[in-house]
mmCIF file of C-alpha atoms and ligand atoms in Angstrom:
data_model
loop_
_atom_site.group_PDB
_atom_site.id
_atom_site.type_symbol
_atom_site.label_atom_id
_atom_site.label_comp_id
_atom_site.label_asym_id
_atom_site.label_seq_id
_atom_site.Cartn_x
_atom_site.Cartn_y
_atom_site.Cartn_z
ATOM 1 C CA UNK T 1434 0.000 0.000 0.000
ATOM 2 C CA UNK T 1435 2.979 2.483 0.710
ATOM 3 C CA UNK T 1436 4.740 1.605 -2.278
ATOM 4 C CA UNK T 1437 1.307 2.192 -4.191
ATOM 5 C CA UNK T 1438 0.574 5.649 -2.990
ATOM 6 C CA UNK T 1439 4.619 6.690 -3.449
ATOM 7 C CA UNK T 1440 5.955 8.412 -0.072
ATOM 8 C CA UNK T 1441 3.171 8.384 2.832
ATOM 9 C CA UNK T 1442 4.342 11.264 4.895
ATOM 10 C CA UNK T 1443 3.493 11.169 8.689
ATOM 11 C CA UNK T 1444 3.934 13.913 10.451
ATOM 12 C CA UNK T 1445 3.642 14.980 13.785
ATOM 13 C CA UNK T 1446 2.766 18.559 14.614
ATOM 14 C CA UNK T 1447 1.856 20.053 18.012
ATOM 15 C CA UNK T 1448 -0.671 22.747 17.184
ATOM 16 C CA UNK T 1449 -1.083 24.647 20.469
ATOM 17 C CA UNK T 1450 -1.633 23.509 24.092
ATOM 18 C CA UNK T 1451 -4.921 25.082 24.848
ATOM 19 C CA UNK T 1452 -6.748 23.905 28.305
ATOM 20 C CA UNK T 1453 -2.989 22.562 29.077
ATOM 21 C CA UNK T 1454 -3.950 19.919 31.801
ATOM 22 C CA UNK T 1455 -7.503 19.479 31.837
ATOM 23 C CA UNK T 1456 -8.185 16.959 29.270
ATOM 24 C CA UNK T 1457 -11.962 17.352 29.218
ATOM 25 C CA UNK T 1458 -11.454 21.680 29.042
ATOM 26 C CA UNK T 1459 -10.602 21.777 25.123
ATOM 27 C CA UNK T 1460 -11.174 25.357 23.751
ATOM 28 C CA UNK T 1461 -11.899 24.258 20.177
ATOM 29 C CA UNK T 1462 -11.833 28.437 19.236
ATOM 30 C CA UNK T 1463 -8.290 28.288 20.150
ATOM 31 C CA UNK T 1464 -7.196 25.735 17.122
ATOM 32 C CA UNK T 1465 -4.434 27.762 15.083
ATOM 33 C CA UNK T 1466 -5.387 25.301 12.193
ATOM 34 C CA UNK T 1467 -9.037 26.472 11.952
ATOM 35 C CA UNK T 1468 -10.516 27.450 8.626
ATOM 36 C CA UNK T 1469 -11.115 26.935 5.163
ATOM 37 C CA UNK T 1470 -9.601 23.117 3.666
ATOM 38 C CA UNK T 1471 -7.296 24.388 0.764
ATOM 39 C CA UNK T 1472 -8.296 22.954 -2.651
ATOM 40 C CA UNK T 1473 -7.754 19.292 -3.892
ATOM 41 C CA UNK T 1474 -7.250 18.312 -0.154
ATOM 42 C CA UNK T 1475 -9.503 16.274 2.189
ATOM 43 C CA UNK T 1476 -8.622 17.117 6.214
ATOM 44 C CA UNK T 1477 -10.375 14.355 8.696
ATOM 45 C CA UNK T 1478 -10.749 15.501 12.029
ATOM 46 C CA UNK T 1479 -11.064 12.938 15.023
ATOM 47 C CA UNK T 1480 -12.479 15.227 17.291
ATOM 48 C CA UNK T 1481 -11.198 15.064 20.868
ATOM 49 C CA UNK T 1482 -14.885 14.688 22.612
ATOM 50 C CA UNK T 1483 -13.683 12.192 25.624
ATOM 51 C CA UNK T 1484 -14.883 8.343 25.709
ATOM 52 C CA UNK T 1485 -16.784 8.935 22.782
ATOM 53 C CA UNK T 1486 -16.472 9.481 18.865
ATOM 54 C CA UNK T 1487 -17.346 12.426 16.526
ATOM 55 C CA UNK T 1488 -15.032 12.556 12.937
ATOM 56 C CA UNK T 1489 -15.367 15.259 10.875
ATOM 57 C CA UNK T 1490 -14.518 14.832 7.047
ATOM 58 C CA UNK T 1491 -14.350 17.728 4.541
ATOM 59 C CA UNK T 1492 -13.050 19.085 1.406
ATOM 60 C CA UNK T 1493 -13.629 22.611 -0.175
ATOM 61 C CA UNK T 1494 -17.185 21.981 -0.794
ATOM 62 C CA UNK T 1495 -17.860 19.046 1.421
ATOM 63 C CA UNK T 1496 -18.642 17.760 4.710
ATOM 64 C CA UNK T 1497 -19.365 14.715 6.682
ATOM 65 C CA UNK T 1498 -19.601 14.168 10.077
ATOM 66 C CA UNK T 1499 -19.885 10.512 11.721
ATOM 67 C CA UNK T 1500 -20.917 10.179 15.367
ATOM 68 C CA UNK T 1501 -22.022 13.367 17.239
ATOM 69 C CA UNK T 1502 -19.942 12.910 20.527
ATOM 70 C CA UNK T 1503 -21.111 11.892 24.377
ATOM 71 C CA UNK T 1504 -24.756 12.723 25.879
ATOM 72 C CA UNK T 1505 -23.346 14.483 28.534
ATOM 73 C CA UNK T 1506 -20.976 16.834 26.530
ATOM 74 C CA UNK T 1507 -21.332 20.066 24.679
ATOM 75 C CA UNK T 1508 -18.485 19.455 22.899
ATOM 76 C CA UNK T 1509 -19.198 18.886 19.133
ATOM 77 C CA UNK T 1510 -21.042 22.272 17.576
ATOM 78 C CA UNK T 1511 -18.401 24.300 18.975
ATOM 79 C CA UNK T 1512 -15.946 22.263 17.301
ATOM 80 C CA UNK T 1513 -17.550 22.735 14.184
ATOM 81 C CA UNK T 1514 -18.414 26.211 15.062
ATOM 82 C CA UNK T 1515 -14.198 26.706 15.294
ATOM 83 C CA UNK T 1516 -13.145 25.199 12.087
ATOM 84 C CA UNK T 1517 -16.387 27.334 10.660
ATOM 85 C CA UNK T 1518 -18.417 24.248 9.056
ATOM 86 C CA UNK T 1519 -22.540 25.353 9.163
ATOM 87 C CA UNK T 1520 -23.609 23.062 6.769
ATOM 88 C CA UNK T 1521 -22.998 19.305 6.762
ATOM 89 C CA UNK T 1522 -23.959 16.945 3.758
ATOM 90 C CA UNK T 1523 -24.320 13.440 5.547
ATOM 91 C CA UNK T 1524 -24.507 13.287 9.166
ATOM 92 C CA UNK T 1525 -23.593 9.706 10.204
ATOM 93 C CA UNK T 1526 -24.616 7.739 13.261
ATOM 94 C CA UNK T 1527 -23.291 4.664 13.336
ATOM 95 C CA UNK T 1528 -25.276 3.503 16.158
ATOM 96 C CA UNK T 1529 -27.415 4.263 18.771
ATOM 97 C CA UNK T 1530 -25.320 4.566 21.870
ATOM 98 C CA UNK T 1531 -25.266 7.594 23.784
ATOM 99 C CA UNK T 1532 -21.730 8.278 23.256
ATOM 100 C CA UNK T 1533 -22.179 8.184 19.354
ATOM 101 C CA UNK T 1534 -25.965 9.391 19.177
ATOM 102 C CA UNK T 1535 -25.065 11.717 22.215
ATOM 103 C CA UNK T 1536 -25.453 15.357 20.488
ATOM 104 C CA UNK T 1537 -26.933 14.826 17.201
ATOM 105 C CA UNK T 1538 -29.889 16.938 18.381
ATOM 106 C CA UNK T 1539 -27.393 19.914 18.784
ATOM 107 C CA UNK T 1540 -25.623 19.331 15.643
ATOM 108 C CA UNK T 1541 -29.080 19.734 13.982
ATOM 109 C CA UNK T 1542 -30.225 22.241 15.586
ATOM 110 C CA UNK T 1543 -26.914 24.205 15.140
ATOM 111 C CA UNK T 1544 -25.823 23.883 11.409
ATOM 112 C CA UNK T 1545 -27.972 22.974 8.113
ATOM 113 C CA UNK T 1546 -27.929 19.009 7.803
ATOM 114 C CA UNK T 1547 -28.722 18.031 4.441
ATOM 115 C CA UNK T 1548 -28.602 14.176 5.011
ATOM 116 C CA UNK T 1549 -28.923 11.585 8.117
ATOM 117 C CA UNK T 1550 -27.814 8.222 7.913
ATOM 118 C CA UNK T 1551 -28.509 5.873 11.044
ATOM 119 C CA UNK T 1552 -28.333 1.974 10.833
ATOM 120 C CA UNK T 1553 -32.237 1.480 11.277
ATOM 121 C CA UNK T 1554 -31.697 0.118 15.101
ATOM 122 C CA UNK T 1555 -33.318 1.839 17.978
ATOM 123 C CA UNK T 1556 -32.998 2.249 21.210
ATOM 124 C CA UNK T 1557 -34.810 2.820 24.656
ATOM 125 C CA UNK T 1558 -32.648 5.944 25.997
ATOM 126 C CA UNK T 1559 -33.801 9.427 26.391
ATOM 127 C CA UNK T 1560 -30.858 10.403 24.664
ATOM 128 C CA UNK T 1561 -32.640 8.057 21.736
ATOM 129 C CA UNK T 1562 -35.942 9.633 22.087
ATOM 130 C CA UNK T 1563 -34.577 13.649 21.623
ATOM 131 C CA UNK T 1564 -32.200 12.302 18.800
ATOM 132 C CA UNK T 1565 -35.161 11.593 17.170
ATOM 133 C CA UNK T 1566 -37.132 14.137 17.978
ATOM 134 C CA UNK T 1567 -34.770 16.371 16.055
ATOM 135 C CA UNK T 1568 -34.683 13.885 13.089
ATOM 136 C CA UNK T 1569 -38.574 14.293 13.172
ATOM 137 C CA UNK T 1570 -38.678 17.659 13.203
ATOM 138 C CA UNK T 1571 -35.645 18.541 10.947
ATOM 139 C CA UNK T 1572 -36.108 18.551 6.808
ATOM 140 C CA UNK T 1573 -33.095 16.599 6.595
ATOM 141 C CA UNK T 1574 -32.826 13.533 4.178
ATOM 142 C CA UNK T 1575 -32.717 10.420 5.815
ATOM 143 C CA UNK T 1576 -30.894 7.148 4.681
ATOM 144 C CA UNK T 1577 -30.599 3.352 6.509
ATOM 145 C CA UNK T 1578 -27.441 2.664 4.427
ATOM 146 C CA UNK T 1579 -26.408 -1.107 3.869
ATOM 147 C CA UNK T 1580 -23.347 -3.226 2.688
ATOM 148 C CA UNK T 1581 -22.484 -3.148 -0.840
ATOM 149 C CA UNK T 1582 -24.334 0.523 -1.478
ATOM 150 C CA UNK T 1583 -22.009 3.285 -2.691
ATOM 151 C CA UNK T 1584 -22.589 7.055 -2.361
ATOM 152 C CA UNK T 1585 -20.246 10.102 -4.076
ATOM 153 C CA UNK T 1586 -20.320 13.042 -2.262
ATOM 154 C CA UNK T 1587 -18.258 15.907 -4.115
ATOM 155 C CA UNK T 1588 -15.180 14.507 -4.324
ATOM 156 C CA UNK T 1589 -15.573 12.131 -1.651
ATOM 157 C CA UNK T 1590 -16.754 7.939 -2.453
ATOM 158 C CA UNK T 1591 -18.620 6.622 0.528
ATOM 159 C CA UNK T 1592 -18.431 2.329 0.056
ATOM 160 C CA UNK T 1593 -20.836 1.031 2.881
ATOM 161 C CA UNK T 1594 -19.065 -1.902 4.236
ATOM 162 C CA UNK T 1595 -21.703 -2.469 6.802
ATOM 163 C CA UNK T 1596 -24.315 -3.641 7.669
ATOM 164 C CA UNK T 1597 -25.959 -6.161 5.333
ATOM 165 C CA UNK T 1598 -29.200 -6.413 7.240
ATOM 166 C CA UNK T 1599 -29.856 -5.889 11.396
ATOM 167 C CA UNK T 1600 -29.021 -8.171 13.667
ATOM 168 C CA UNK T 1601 -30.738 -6.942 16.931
ATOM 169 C CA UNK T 1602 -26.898 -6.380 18.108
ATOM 170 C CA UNK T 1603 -26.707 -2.291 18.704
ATOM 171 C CA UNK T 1604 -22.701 -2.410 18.498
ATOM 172 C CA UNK T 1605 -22.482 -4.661 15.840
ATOM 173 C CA UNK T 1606 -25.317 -3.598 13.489
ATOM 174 C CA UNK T 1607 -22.647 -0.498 13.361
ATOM 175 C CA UNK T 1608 -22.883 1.714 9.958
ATOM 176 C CA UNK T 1609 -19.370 1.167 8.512
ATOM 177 C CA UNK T 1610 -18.216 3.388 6.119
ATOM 178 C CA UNK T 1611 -15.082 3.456 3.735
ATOM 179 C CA UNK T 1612 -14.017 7.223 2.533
ATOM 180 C CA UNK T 1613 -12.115 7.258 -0.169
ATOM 181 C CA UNK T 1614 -10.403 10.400 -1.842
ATOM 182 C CA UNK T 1615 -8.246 9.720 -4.742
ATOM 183 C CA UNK T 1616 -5.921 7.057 -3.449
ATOM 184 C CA UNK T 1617 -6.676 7.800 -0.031
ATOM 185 C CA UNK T 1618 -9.061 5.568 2.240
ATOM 186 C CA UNK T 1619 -10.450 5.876 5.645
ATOM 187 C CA UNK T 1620 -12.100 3.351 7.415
ATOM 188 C CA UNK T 1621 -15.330 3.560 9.826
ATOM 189 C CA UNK T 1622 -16.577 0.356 11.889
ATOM 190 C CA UNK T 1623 -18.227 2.488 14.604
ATOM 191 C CA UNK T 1624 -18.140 0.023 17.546
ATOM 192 C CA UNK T 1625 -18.143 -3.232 15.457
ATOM 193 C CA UNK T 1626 -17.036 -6.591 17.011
ATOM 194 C CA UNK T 1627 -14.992 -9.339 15.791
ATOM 195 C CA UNK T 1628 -17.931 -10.831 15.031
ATOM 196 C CA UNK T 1629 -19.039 -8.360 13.030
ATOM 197 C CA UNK T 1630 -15.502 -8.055 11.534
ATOM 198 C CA UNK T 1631 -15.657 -11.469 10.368
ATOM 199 C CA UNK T 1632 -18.961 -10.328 8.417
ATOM 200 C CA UNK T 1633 -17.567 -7.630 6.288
ATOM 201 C CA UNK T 1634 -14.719 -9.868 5.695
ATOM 202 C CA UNK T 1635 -16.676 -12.365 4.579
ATOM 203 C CA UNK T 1636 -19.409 -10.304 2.358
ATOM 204 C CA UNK T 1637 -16.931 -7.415 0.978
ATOM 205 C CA UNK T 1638 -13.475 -7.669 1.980
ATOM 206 C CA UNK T 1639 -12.962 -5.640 -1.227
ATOM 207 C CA UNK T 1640 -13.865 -2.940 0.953
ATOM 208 C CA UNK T 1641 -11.409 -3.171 3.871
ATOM 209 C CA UNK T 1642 -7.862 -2.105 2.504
ATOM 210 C CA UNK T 1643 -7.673 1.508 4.088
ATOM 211 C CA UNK T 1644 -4.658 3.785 5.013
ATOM 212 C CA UNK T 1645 -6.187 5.108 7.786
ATOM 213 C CA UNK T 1646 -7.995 2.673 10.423
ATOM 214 C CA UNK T 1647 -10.100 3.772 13.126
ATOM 215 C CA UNK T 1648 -10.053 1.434 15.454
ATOM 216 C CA UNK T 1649 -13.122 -0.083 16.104
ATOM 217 C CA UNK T 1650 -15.002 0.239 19.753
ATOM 218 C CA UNK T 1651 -12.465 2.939 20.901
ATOM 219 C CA UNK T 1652 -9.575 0.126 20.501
ATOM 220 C CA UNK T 1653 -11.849 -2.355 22.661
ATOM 221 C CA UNK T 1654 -10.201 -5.888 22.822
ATOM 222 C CA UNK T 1655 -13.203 -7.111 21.424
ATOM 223 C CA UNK T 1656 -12.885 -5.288 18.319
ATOM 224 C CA UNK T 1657 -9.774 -4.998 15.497
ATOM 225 C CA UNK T 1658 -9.231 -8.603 15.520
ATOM 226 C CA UNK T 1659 -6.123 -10.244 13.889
ATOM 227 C CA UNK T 1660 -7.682 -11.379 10.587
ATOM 228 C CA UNK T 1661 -9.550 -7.718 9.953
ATOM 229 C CA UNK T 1662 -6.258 -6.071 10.581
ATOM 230 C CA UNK T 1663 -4.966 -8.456 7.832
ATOM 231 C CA UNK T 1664 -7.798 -7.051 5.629
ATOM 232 C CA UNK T 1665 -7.663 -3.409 6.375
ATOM 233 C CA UNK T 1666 -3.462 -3.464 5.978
ATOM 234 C CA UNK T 1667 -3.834 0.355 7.722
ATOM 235 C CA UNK T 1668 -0.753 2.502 7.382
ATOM 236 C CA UNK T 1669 -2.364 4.374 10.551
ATOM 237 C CA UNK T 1670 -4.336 3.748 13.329
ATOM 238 C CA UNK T 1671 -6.205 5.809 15.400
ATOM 239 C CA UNK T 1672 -8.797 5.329 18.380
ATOM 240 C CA UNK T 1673 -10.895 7.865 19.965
ATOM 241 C CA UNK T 1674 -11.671 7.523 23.883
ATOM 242 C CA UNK T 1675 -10.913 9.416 27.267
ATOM 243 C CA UNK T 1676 -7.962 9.668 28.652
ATOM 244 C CA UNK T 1677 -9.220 7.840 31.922
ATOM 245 C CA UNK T 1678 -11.516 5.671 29.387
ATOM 246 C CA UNK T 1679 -13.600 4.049 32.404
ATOM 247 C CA UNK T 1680 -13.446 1.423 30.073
ATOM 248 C CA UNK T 1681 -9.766 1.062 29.731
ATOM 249 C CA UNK T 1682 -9.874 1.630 26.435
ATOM 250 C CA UNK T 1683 -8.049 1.506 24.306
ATOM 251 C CA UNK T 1684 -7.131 -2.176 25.119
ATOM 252 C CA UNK T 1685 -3.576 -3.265 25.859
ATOM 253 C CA UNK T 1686 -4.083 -6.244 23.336
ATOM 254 C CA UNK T 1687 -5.120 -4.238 20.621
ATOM 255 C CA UNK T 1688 -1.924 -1.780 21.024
ATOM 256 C CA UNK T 1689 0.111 -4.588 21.082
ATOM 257 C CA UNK T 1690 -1.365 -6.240 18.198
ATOM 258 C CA UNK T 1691 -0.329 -2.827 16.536
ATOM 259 C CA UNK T 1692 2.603 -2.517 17.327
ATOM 260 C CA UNK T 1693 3.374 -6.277 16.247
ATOM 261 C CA UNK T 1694 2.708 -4.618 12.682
ATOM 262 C CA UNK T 1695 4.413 -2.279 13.078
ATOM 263 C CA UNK T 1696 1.366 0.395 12.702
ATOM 264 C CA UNK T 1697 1.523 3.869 14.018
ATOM 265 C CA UNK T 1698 -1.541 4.477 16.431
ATOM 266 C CA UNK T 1699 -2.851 7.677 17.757
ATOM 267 C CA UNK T 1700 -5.401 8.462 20.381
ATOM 268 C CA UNK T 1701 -7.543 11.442 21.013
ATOM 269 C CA UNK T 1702 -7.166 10.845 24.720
ATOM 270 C CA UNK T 1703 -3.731 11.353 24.344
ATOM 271 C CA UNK T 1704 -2.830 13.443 21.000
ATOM 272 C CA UNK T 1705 -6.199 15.343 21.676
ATOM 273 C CA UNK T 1706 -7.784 15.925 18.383
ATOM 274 C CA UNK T 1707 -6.276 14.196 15.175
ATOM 275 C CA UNK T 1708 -5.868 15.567 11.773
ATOM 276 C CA UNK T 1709 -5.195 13.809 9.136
ATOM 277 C CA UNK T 1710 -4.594 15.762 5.643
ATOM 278 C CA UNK T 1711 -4.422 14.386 2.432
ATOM 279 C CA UNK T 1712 -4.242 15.336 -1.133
ATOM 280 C CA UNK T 1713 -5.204 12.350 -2.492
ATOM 281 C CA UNK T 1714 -1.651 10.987 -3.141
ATOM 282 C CA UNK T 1715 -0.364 11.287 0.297
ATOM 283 C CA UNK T 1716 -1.277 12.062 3.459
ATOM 284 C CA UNK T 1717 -0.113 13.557 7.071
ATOM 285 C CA UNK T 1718 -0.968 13.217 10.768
ATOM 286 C CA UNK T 1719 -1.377 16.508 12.755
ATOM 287 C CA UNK T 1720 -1.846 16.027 17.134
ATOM 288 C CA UNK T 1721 -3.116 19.025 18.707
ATOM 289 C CA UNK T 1722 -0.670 17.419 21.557
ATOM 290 C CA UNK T 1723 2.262 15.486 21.669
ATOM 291 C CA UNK T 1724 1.644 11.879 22.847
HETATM 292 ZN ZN1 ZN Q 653 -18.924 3.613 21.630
#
């Protein structure tokens, strides 16, 4: 995969200290990097938003966001608020969990959402019930995505990879999502098991290889098995939890699994947010903190 996309440049670049040593105290308006995506360049954010996930994916004249952070944080408008993003073409849940789900009725509230996809599942949370609420009440498209279906958005290619029908499983019914931009390819698996791993690999491992992985389940143990790591062949990893996950996440396993080969992982519990820039050809990782 390196040798196919010519030099894959990883770089490390500590933009800024802001809230110094309160992990949870992120000033989003105090990103240096905020602002307009130059031309022919994709930037995906993994937003620091504690044990939770919210990824933000755009180009000149697009962008996505999957997962809408933690139920109990205010976290994720005023990150998009910062990098100045009021309009959103696909709004991704990949499931119903409170710290995926947690402020998607902010985020519609706050900026024009053109498109929601969700996997179909429900759930029997208040945090559920206001989500959709604000799906109800917004005009916003929505979509229940499934494996095999293939969207373009601008420049963007959006391969579901899963899932092929519901399972009653809220983790592992997970919409995953490979983003592809020119040679480029992130992968999504939301909190997808092994189990669920061994599904995609079975119905569309065409749709694994990615140079960027995220790991799946915040880098639970019981995600990112052995074989899907074999599929994916990531040049990058990254995982997005707390610092003090209360879950331990991510898992020592998984890390060392990593490690074993020889992948580069990044955290947003300890790197805060991620950025990862790419022209299409190449790509680099920016840390808003050294790790
Ligand atoms: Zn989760």
């Amino acid at each position: 995969v390196v040798a196919a996309l010519g030099a894959v440049v990883l770089a490390i670049g500590v933009q800024g200290c802001a809230g110094g040593d309160d992990p949870s105290g992120d000033d989003p308006s105090a990103d240096p990097s905020a602002g307009a995506v130059p031309d022919g360049t994709l930037e995906v954010r993994y937003l620091d938003v504690g044990q939770g996930d919210a990824t933000l994916l755009r180009t000149t004249s697009t962008a996505l966001l999957i997962d809408t952070g933690r139920h109990d944080r205010d976290d994720v408008v005023p990150h998009l608020r910062a990098l100045g993003v009021d309009r959103l073409d696909v709004v991704v849940v990949t499931h119903p969990h409170a710290d995926h789900l947690g402020q998607f009725d902010r985020v519609l509230a706050a900026v024009d959402v053109a498109e929601v996809w969700w996997s179909g599942a429900t759930h029997t949370t208040a945090t559920f019930d206001r989500a959709l609420t604000a799906l109800e009440r917004s005009d916003a498209d929505y979509w229940e995505p499934r494996a095999g279906e293939a969207v373009r958005i601008g420049d963007l290619e959006v391969e579901v990879v899963h899932p092929v029908e519901l399972s009653g499983d809220l983790d592992d019914d997970s919409v995953s999502v490979r983003v592809t931009f020119g040679a480029v390819r992130f992968l999504f698996t939301g909190d997808a098991s092994t189990a669920a791993e061994g599904a995609m690999i079975a119905g569309h491992p065409d749709l694994l290889p990615a140079e960027v992985l995220q790991l799946g389940h915040h880098g639970s143990v019981t995600s990112t098995g052995a074989p899907f790591l074999d599929a994916v062949e990531p040049d990058v990893a990254i995982w997005s939890a707390a610092a003090d996950s209360p879950y331990g996440h991510p898992h020592r396993e998984v890390l060392a699994r990593l490690d074993e080969h020889g992948i580069p992982t990044y955290g947003t519990g300890l790197h805060g947010t991620i950025t990862v820039t790419t022209d299409g050809a190449t790509f680099e990782v920016a840390t808003e903190r050294g790790g």
